[in-house]
mmCIF file of C-alpha atoms in Angstrom:
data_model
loop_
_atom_site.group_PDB
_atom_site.id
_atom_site.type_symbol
_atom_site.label_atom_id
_atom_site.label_comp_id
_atom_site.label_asym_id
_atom_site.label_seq_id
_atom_site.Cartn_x
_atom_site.Cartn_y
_atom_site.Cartn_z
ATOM 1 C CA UNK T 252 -3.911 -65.614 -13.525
ATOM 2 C CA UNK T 253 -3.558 -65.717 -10.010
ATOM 3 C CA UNK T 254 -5.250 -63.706 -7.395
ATOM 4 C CA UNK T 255 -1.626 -62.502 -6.072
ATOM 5 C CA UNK T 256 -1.098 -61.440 -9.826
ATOM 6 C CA UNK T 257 -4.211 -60.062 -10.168
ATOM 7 C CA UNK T 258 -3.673 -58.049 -7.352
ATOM 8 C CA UNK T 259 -0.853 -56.793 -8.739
ATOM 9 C CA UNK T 260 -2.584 -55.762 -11.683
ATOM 10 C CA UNK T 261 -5.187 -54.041 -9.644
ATOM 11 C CA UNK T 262 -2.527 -51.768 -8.325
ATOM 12 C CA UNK T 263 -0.603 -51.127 -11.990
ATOM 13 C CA UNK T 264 2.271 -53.881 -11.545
ATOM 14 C CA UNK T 265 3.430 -56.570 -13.459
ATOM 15 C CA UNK T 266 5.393 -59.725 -12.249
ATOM 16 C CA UNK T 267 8.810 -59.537 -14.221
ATOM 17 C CA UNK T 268 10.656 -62.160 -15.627
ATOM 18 C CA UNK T 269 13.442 -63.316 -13.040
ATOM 19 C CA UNK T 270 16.440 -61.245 -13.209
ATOM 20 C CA UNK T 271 19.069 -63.943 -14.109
ATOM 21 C CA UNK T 272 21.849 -64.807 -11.702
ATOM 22 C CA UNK T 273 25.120 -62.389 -11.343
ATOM 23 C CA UNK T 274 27.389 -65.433 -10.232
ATOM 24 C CA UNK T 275 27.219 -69.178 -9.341
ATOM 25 C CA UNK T 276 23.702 -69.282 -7.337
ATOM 26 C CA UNK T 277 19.900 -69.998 -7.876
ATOM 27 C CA UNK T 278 17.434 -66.847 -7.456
ATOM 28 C CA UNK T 279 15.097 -69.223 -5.252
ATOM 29 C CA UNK T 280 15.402 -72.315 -4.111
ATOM 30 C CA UNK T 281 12.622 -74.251 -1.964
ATOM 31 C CA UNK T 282 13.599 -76.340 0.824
ATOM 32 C CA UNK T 283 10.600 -78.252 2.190
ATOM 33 C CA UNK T 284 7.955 -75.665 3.253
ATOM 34 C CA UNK T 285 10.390 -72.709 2.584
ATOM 35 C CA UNK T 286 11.523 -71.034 -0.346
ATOM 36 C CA UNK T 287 14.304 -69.237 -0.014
ATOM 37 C CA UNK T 288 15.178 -65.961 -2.642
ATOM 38 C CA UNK T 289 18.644 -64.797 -3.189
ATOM 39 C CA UNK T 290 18.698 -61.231 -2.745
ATOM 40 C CA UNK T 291 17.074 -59.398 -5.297
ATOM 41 C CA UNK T 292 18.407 -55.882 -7.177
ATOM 42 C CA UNK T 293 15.974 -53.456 -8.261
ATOM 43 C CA UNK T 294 16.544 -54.515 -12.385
ATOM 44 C CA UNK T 295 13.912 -53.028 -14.373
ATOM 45 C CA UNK T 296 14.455 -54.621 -17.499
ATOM 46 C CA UNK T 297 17.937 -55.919 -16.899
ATOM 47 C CA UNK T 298 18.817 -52.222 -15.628
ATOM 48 C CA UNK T 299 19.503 -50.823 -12.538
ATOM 49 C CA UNK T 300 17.513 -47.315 -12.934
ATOM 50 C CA UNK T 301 19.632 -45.529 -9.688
ATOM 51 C CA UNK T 302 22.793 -46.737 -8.862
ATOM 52 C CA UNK T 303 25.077 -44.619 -5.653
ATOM 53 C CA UNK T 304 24.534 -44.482 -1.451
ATOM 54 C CA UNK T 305 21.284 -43.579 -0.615
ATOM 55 C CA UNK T 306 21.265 -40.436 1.172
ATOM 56 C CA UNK T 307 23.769 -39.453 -1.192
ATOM 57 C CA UNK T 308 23.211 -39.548 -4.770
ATOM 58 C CA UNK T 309 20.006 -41.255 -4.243
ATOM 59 C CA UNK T 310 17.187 -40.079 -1.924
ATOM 60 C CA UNK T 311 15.352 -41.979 0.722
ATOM 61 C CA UNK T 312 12.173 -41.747 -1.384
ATOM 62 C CA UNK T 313 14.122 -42.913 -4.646
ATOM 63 C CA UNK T 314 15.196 -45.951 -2.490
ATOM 64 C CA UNK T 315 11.930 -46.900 -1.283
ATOM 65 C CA UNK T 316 10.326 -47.243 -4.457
ATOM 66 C CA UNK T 317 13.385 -49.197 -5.653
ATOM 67 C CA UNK T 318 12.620 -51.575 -2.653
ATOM 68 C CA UNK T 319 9.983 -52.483 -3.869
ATOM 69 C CA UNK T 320 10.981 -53.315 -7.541
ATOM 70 C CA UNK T 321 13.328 -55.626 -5.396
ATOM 71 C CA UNK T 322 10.167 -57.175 -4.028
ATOM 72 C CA UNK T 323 8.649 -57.472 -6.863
ATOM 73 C CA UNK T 324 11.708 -59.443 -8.089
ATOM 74 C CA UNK T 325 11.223 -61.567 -4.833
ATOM 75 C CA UNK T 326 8.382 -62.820 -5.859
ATOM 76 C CA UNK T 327 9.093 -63.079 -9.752
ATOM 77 C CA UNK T 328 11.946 -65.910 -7.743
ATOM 78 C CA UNK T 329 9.380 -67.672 -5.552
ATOM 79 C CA UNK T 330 6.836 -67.999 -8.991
ATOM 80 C CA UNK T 331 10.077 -69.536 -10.580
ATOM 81 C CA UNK T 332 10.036 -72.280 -7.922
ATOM 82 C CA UNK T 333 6.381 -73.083 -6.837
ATOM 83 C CA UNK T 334 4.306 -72.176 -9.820
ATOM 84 C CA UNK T 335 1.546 -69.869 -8.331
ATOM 85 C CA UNK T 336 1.981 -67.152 -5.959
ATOM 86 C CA UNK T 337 -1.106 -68.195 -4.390
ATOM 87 C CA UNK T 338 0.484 -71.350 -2.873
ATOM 88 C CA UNK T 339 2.572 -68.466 -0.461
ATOM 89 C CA UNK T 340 1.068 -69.014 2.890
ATOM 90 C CA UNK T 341 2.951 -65.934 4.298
ATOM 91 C CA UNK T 342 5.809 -64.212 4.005
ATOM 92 C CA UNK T 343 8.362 -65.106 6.830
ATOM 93 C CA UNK T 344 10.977 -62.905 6.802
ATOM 94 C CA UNK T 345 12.163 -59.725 4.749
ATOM 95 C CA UNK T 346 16.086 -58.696 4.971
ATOM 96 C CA UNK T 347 16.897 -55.718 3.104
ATOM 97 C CA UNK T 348 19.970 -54.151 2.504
ATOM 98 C CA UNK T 349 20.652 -50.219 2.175
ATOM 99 C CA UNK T 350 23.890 -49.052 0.270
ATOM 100 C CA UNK T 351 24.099 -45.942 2.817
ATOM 101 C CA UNK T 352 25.782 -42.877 2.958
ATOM 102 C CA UNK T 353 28.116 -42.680 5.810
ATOM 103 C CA UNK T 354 25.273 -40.640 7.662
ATOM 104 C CA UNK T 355 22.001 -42.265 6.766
ATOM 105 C CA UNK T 356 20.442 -44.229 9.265
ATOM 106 C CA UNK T 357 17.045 -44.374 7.462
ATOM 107 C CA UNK T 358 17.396 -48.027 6.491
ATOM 108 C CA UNK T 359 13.762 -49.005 8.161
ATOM 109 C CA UNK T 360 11.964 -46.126 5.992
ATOM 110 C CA UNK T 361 13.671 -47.790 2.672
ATOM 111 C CA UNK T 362 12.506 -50.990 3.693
ATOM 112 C CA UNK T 363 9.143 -50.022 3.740
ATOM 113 C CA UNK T 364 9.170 -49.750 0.024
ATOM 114 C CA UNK T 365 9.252 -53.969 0.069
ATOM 115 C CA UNK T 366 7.199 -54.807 3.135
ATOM 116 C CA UNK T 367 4.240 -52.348 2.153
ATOM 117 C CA UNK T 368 4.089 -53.894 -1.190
ATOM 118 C CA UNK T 369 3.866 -57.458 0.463
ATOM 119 C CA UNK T 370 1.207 -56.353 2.622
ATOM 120 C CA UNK T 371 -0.946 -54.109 -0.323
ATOM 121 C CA UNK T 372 -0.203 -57.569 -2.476
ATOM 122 C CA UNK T 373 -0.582 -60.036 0.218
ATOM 123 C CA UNK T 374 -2.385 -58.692 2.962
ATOM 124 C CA UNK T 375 -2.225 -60.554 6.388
ATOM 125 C CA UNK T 376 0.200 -63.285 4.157
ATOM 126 C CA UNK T 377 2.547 -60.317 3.674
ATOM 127 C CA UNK T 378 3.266 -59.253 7.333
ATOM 128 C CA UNK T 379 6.975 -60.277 8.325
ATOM 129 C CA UNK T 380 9.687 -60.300 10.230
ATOM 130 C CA UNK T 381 12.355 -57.949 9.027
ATOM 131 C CA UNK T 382 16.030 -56.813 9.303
ATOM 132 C CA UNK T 383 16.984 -53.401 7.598
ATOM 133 C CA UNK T 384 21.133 -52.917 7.151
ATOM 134 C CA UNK T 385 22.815 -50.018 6.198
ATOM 135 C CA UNK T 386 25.851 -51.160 4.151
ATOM 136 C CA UNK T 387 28.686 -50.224 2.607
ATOM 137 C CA UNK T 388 28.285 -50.818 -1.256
ATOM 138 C CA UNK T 389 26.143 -53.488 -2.872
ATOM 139 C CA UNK T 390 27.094 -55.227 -6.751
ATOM 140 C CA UNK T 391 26.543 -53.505 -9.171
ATOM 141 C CA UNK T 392 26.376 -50.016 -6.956
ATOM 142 C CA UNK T 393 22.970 -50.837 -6.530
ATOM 143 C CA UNK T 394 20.842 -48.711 -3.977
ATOM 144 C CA UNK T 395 19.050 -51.862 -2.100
ATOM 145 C CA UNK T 396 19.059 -55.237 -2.320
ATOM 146 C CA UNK T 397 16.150 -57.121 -0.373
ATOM 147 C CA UNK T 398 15.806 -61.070 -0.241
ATOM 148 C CA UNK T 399 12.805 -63.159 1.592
ATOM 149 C CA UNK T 400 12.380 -66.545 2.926
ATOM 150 C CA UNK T 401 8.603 -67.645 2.003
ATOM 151 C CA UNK T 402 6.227 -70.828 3.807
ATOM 152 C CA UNK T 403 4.449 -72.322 1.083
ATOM 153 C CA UNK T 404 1.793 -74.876 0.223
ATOM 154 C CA UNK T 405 2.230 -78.097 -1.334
#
């Protein structure tokens, strides 16, 4: 086991299987250094748990933790392509998206859900640069969708 996954153990989580593609695309793909995730919905066991706006039929709390299934996700994608989650040499950049209510403007707070658990998982590896979007629907009416670009080691 790795130390990243024994991390995650430490703090109650399990690295899921990767959630399989919804259409014609990879859910990582490495291009020299980088690997590159598709964005990732929060599927628990091929399931969306919450599906609506956040800050509508979802709450801002609801969406956080959600976030961070997505991240968990992420990383399920980079395993797929490099092997060993230890080989990340930092996280890069986070992008998450918010399907938002036409007043919530809390995207940044729902965000948090992912880049907290890269940095409790992670530590220094898991601070990032980040865009949070409020949007109008994602597929499958999913609350959040977050996707990461990763450095890694050889």
């Amino acid at each position: 086991m790795s130390a990243v996954e024994a991390k995650l153990a430490e703090l109650g989580l399990t690295l899921p299987e990767v959630v399989p593609p919804l259409a014609a695309y990879q859910p990582a793909v490495r291009s020299g250094a980088y690997v590159y995730t598709a964005g990732q919905l929060p599927m628990v066991e091929g399931k969306l748990p919450l599906t609506g706006k956040v800050g509508g039929e979802v709450s801002a709390e609801e969406a956080k933790a959600l976030a961070a299934t997505c991240a968990l996700n992420a990383l399920a994608a980079v395993k797929s392509v490099i092997g060993d989650l230890d080989k990340i040499v930092r996280v890069v950049k986070v992008v998450g998206f918010v399907a938002s209510a036409p007043d919530f403007t809390a995207q940044p707070g729902v965000i948090n859900g992912a880049s907290e658990l890269l940095g409790e998982v992670l530590g220094e590896k898991g601070v990032h640069a980040r865009s949070a979007v409020g949007v109008a629907v994602l597929p499958l009416d999913a609350p959040v969708e977050v996707e990461f670009q990763v450095e890694v080691a050889d």
